[in-house]
PDB file of C-alpha atoms in Angstrom:
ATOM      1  CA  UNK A   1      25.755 -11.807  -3.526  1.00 80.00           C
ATOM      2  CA  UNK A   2      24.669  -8.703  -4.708  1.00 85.00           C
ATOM      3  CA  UNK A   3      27.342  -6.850  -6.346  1.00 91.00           C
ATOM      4  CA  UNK A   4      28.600  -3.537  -5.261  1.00 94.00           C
ATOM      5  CA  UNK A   5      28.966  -0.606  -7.479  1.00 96.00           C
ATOM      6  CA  UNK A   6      30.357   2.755  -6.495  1.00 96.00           C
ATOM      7  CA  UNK A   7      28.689   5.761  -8.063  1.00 96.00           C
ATOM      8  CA  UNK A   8      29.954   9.162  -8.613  1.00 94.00           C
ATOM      9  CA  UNK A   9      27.771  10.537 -11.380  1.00 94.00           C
ATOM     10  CA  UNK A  10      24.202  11.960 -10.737  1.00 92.00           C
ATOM     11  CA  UNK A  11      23.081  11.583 -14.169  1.00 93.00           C
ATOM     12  CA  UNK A  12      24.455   7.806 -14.274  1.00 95.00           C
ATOM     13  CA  UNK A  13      22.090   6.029 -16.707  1.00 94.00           C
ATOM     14  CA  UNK A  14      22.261   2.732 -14.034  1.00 95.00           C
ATOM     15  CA  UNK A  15      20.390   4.930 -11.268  1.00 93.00           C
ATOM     16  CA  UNK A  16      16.953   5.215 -13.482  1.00 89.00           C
ATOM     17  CA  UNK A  17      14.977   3.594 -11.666  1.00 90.00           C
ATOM     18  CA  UNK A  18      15.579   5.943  -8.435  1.00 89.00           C
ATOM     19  CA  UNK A  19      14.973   9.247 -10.308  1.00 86.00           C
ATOM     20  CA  UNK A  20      13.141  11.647  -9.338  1.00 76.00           C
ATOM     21  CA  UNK A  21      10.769  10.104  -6.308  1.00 72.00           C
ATOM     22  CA  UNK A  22       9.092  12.925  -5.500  1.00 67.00           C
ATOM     23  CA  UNK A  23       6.850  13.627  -8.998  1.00 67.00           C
ATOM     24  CA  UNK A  24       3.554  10.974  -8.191  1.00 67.00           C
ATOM     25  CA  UNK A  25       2.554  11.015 -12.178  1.00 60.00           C
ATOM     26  CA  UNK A  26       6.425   9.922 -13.572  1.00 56.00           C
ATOM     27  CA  UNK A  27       6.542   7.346 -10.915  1.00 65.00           C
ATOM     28  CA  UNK A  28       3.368   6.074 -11.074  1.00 68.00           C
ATOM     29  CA  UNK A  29       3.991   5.451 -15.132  1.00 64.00           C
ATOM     30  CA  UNK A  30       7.259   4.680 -14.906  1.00 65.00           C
ATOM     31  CA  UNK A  31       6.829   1.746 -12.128  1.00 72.00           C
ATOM     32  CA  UNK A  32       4.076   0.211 -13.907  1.00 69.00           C
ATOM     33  CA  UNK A  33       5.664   0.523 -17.527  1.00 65.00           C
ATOM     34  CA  UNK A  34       8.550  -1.254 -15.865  1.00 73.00           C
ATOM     35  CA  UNK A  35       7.154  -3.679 -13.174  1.00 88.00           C
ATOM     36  CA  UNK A  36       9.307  -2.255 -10.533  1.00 89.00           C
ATOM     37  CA  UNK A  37       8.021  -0.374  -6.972  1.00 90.00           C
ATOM     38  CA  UNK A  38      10.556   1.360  -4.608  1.00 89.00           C
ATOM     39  CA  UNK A  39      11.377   0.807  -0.619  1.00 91.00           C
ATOM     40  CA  UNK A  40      12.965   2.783   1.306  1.00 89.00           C
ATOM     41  CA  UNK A  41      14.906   1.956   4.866  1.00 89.00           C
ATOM     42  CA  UNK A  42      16.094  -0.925   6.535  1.00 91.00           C
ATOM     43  CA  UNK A  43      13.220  -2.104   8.081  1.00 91.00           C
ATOM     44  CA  UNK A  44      11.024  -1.717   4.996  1.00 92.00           C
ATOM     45  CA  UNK A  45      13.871  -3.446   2.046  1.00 94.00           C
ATOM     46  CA  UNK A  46      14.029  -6.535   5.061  1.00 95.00           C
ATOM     47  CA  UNK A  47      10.153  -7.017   4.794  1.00 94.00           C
ATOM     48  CA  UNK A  48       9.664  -6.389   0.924  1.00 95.00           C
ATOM     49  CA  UNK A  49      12.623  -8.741   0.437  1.00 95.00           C
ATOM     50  CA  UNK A  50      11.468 -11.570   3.131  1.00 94.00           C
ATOM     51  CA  UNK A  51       8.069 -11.470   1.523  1.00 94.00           C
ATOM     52  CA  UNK A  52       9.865 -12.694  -1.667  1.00 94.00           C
ATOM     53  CA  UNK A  53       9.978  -9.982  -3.652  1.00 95.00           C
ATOM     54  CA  UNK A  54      12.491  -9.920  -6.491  1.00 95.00           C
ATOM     55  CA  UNK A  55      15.628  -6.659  -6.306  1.00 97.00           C
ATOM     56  CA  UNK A  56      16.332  -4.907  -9.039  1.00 95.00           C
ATOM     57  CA  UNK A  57      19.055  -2.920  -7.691  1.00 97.00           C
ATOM     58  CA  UNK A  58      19.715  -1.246  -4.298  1.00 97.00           C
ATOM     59  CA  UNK A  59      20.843   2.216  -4.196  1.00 96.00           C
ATOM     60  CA  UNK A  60      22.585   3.385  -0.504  1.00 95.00           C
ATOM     61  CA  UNK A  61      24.971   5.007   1.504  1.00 92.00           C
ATOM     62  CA  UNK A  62      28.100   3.290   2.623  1.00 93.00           C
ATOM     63  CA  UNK A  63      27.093   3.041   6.060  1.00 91.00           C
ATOM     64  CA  UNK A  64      23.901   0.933   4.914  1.00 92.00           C
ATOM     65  CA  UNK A  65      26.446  -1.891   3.234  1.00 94.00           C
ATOM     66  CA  UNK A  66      26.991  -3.233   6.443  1.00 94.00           C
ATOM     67  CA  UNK A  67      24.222  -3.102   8.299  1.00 93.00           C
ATOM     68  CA  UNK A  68      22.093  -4.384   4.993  1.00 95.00           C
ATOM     69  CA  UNK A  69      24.957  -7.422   4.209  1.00 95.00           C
ATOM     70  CA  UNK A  70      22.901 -10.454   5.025  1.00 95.00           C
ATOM     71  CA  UNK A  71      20.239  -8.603   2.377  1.00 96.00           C
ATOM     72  CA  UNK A  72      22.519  -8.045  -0.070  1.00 95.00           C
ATOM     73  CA  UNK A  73      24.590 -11.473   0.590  1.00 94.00           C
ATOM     74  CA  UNK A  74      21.349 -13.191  -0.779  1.00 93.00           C
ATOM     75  CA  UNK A  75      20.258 -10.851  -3.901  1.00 94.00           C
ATOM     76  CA  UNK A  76      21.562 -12.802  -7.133  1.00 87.00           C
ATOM     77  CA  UNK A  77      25.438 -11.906  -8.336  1.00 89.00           C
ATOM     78  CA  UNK A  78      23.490 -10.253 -11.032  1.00 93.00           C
ATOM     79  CA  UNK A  79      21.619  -7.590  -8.939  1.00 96.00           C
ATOM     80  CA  UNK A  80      23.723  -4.473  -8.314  1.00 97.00           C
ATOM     81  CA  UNK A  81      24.342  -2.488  -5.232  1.00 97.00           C
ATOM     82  CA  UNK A  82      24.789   0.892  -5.699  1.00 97.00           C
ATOM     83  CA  UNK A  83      26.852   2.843  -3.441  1.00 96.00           C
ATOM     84  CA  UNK A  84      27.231   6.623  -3.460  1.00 94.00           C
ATOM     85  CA  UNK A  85      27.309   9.656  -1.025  1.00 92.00           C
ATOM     86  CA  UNK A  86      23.776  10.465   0.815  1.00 90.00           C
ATOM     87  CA  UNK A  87      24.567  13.872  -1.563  1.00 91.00           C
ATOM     88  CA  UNK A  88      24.313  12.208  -4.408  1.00 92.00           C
ATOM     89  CA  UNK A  89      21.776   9.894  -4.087  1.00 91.00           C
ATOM     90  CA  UNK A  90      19.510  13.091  -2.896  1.00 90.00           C
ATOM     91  CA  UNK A  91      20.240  14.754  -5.974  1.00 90.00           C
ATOM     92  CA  UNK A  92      19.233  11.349  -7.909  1.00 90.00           C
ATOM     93  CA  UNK A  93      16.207  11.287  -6.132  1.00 86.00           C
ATOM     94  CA  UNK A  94      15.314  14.857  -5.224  1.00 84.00           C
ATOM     95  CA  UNK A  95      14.551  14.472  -1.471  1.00 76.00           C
ATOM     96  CA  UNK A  96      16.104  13.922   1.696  1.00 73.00           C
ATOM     97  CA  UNK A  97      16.980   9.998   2.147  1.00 69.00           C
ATOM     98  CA  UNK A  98      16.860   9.958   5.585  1.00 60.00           C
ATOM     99  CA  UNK A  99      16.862   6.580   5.898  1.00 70.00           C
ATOM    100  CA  UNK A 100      19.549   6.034   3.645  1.00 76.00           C
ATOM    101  CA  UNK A 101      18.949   2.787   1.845  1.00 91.00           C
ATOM    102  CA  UNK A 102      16.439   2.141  -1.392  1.00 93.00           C
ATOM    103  CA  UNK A 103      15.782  -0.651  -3.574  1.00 94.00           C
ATOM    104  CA  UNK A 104      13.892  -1.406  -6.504  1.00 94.00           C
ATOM    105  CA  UNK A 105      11.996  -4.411  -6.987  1.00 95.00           C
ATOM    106  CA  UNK A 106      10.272  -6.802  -9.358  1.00 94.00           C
ATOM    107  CA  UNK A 107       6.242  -6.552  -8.899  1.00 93.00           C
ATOM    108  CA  UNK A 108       4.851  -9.953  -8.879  1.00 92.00           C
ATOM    109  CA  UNK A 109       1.361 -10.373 -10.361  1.00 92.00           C
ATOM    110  CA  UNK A 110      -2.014  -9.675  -8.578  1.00 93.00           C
ATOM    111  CA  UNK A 111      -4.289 -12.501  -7.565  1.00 95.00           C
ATOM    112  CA  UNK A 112      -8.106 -13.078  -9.103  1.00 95.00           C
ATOM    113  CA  UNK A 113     -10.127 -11.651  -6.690  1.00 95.00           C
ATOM    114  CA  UNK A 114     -12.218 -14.641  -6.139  1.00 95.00           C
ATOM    115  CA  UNK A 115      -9.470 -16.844  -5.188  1.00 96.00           C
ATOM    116  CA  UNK A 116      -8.463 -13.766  -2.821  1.00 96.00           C
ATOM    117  CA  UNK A 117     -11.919 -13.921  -1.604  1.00 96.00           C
ATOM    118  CA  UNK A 118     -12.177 -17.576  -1.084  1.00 96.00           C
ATOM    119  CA  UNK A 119      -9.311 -17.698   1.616  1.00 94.00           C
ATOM    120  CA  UNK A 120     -10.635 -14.290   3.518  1.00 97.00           C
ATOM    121  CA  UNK A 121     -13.398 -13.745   6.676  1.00 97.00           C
ATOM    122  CA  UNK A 122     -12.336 -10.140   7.163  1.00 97.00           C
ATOM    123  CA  UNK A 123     -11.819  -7.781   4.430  1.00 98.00           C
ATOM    124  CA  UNK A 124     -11.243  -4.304   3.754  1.00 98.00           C
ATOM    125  CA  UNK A 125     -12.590  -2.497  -0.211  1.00 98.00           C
ATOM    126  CA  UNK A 126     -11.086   0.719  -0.896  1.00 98.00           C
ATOM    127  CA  UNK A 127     -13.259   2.951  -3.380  1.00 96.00           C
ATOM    128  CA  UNK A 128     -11.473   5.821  -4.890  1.00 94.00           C
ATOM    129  CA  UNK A 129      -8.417   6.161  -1.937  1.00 96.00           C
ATOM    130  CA  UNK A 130      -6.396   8.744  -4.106  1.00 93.00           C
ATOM    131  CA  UNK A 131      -3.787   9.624  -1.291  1.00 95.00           C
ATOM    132  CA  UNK A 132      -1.037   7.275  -0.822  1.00 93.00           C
ATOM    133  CA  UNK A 133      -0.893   7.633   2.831  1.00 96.00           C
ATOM    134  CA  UNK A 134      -4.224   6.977   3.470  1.00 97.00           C
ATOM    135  CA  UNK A 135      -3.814   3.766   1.217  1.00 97.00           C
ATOM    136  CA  UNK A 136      -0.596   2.899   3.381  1.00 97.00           C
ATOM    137  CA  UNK A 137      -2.214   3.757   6.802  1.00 98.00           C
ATOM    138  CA  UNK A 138      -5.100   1.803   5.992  1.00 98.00           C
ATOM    139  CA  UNK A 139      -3.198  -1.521   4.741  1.00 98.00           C
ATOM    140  CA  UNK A 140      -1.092  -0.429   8.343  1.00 97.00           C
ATOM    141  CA  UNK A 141      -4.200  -0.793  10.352  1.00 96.00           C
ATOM    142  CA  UNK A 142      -5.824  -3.683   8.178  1.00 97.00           C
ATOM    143  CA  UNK A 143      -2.333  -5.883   9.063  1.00 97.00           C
ATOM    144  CA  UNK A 144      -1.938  -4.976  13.070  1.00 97.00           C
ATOM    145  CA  UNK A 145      -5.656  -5.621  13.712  1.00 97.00           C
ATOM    146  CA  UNK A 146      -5.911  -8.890  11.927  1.00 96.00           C
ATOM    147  CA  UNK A 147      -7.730  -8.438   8.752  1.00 97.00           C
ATOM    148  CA  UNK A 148      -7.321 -11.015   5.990  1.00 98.00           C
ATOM    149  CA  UNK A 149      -7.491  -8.561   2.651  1.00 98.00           C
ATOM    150  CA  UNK A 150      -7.789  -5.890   0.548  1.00 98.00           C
ATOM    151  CA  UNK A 151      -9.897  -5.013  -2.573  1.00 98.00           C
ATOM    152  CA  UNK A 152      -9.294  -1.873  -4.681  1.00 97.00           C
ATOM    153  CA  UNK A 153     -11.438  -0.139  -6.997  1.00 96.00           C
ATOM    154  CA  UNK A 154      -9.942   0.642 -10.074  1.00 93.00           C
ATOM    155  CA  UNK A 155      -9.394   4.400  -9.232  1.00 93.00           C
ATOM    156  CA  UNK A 156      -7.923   3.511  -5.851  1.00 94.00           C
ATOM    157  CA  UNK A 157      -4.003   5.074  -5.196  1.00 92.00           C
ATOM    158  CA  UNK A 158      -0.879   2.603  -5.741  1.00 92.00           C
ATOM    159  CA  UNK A 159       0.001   0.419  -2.304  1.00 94.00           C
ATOM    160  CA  UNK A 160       2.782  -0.339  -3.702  1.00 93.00           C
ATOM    161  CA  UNK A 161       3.983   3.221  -4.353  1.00 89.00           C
ATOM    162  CA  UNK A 162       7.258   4.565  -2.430  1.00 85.00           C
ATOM    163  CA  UNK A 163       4.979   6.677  -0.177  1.00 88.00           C
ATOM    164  CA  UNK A 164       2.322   3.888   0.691  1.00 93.00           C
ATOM    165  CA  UNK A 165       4.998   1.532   1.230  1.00 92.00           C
ATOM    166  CA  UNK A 166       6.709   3.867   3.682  1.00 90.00           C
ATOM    167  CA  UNK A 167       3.624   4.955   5.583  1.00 94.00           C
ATOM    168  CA  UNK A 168       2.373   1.099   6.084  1.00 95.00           C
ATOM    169  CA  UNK A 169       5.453   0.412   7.281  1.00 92.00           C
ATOM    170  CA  UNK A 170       5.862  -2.300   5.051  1.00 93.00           C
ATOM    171  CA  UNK A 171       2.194  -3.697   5.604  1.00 95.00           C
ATOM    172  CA  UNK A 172       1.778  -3.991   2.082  1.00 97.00           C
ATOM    173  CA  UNK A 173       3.738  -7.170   2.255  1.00 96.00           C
ATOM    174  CA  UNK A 174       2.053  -8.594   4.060  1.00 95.00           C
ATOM    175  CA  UNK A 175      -1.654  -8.115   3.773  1.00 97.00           C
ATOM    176  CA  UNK A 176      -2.944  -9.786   0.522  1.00 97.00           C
ATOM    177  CA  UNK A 177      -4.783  -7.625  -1.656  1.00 97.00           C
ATOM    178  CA  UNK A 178      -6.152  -7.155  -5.535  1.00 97.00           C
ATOM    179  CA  UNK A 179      -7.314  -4.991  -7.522  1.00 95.00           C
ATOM    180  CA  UNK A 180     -11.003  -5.422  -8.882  1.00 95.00           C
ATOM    181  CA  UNK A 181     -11.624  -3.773 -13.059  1.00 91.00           C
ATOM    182  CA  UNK A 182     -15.311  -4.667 -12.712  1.00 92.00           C
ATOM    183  CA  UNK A 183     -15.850  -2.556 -10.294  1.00 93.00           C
ATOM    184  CA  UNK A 184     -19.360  -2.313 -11.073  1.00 91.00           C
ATOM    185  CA  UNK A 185     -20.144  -6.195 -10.394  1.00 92.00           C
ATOM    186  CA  UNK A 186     -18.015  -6.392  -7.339  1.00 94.00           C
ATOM    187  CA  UNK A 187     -20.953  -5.525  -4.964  1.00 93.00           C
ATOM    188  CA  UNK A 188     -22.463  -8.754  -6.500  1.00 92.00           C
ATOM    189  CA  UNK A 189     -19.517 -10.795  -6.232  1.00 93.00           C
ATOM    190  CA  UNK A 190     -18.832 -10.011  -2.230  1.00 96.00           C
ATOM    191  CA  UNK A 191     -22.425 -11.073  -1.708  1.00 93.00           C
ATOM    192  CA  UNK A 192     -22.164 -14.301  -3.931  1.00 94.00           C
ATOM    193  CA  UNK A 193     -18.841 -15.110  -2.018  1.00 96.00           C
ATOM    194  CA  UNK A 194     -21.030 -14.891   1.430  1.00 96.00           C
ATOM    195  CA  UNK A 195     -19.485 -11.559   2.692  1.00 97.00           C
ATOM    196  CA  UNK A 196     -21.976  -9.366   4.274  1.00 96.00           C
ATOM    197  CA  UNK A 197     -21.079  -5.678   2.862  1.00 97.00           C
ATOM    198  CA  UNK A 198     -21.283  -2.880   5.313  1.00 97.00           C
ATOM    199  CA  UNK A 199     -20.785   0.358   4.308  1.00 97.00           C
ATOM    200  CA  UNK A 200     -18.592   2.942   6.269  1.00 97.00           C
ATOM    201  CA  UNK A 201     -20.265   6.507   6.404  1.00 96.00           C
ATOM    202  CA  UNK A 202     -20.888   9.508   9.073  1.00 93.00           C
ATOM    203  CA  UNK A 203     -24.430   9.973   7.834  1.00 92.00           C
ATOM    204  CA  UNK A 204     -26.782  10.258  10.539  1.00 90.00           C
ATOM    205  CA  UNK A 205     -29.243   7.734   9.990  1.00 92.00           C
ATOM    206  CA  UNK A 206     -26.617   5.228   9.725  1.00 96.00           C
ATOM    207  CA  UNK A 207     -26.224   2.280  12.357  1.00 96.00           C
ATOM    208  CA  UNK A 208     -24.032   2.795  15.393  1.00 96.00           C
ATOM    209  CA  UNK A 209     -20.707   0.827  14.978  1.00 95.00           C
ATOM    210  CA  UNK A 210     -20.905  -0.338  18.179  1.00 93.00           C
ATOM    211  CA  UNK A 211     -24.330  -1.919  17.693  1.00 94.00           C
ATOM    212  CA  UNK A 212     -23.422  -4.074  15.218  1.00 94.00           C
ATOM    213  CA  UNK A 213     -22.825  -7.938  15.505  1.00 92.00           C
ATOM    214  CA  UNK A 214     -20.921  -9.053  12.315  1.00 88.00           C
ATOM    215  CA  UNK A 215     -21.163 -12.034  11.171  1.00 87.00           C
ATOM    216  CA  UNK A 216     -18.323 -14.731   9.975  1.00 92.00           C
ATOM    217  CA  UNK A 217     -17.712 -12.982   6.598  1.00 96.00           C
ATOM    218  CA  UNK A 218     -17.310  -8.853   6.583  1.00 97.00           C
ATOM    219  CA  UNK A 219     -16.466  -6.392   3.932  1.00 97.00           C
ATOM    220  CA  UNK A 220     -15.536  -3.237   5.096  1.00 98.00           C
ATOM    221  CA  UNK A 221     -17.073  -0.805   2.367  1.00 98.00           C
ATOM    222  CA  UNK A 222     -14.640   2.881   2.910  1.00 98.00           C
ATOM    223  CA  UNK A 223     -14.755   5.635   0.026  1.00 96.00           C
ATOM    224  CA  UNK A 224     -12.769   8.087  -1.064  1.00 92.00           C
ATOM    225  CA  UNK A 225     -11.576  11.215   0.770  1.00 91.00           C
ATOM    226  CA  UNK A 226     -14.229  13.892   0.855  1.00 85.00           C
ATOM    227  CA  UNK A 227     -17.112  12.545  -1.305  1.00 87.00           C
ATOM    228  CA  UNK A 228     -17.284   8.834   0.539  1.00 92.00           C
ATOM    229  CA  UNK A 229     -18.616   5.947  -0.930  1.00 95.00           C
ATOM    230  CA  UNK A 230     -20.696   6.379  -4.736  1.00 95.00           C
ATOM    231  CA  UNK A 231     -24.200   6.221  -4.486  1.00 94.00           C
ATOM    232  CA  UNK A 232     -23.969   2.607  -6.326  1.00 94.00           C
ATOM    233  CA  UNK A 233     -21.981   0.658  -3.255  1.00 95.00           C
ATOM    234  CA  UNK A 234     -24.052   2.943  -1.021  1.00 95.00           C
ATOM    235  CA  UNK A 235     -27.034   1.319  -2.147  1.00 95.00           C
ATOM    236  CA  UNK A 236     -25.545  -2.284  -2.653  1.00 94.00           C
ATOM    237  CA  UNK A 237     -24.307  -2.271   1.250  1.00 96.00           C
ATOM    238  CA  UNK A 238     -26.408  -4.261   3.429  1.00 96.00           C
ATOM    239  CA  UNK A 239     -26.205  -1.902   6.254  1.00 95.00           C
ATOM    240  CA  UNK A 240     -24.627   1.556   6.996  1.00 97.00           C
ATOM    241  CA  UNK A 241     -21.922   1.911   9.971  1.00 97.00           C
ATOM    242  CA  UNK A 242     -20.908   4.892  11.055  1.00 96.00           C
ATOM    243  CA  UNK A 243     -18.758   6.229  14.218  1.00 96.00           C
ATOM    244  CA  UNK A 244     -20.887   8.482  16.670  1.00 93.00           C
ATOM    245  CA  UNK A 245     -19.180  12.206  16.643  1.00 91.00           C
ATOM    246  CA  UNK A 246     -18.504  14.851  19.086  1.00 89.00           C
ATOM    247  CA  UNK A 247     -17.977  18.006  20.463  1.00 83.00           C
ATOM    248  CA  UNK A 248     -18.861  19.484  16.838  1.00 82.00           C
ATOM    249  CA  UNK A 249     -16.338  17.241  14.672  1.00 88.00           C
ATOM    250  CA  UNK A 250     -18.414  15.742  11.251  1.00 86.00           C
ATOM    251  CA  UNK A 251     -16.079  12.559  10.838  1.00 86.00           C
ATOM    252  CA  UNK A 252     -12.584  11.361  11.079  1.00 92.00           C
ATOM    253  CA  UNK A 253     -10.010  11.401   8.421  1.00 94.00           C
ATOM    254  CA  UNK A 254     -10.339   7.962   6.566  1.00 96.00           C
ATOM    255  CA  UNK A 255      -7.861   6.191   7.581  1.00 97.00           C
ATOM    256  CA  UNK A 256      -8.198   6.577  10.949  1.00 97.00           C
ATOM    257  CA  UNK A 257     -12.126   5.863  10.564  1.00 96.00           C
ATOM    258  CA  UNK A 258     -11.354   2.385   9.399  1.00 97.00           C
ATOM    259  CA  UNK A 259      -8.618   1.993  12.298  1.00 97.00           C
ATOM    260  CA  UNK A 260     -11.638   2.093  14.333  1.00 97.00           C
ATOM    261  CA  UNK A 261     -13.857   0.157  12.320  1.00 97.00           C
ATOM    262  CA  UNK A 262     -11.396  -2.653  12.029  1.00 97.00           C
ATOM    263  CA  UNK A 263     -10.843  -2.673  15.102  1.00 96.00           C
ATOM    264  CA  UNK A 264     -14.873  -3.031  16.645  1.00 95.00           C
ATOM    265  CA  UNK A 265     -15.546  -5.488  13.464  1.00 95.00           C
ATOM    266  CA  UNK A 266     -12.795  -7.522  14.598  1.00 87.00           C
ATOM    267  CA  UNK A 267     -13.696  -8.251  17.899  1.00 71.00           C
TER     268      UNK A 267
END
């Protein structure tokens, strides 16, 4: 049983790991320097928590004690439960916690990709995703339309950051993914694993999505916001998909291009 600790300080020493949410750079270095990621609400603790991830701490409201019990009932006697008013824990944090409940967790080390690869038909490789919510809406999309995996380049934003986590809705729990250093040999390694590459892109001269007829193994090649895919995975693709546009409108915003995507491929 976790054990519960009333707070009444801001600058309590005990609450570092919840400080200051809102700067992207601190948290970014802090979570990796320490291993830990953050979730916030109910739903969101339940699913990082029932996917076996390790608590740190938990940081909440009273009115979350309750209604989080069976959560905190099977955290280890040495995992504390912080307790303090919503106030306070917004000043901690320096945002409004609607949701009232955090916790901080262990990370747990990232497969090899090629023993990610070996168990997936349908997966998704993120180039150069910078914006968390992209990242989170994509893993969001990747779980509800039955997609096996997720490769990220080296550059790609953290799913695992409070933000991702949040706008997957806890999807990052539950869709396996890696990230791949050798970026530059991972078009090689997709094809050598038998995954035909296509390439997501509004170019012109690109293949209607709905034309297509995948095959038993599919990467989904998406780039980053703005500039797409590099010239290098361009090239490396065995064919270019894109979505047909109207009334005037040049493309969709990434994630919700690979909603669609996912969800023709996956047919």
């Amino acid at each position: 049983m976790a054990i519960v600790v009333p707070v009444d300080d801001v600058d309590d020493p005990r609450l570092a790991d919840y400080v200051s949410l809102r700067d992207v750079q601190l948290r970014t270095s802090l979570e990796v320097e320490h291993g830990l990621f953050l979730a916030e609400g109910e739903k969101v603790v339940r699913r990082a928590v029932g996917a076996g991830y390790r608590p740190r701490s938990f940081l909440m409201a009273p009115r979350w004690v309750d209604a989080l019990s069976d959560v905190l009932s099977a955290a280890g006697d040495d995992v504390p439960c912080f307790v303090a008013p919503e106030s306070l824990i917004e000043s901690v944090t320096g945002f409004h916690v609607h949701r009232g409940a955090l916790t901080s967790l262990h990370r747990r080390p990232l497969p090899a990709p090629a023993d990610l690869l070996a168990a997936a038909a349908r997966v998704v490789v993120l180039e150069d995703l910078v914006d968390h919510t992209n990242v989170g809406a994509i893993f969001r999309c990747a779980a509800a339309l039955g997609w096996d995996a997720v490769l990220l380049g080296p550059r790609c934003a953290d799913p695992l950051y409070r933000r991702a986590v949040k706008v997957s809705m806890g999807s990052v729990f539950s869709v396996p993914y890696t990230r791949v250093e050798q970026w530059y040999e991972a078009p090689e390694a997709l094809r050598a694993a038998g995954f035909e590459t296509l390439a997501l892109t509004p170019a012109p001269d690109a293949v209607d999505l709905a034309s297509v007829d995948p095959g038993e193994r599919i990467a989904l090649l998406v780039g980053g916001e703005g500039h797409g895919l590099s010239a290098r995975w361009m090239a490396a693709a065995d064919r270019r998909v894109r979505i047909p546009m109207r009334a005037g409108v040049d493309s969709l915003n990434v994630a919700a291009a690979t909603a669609v995507a996912c969800y023709v491929l996956g047919q």
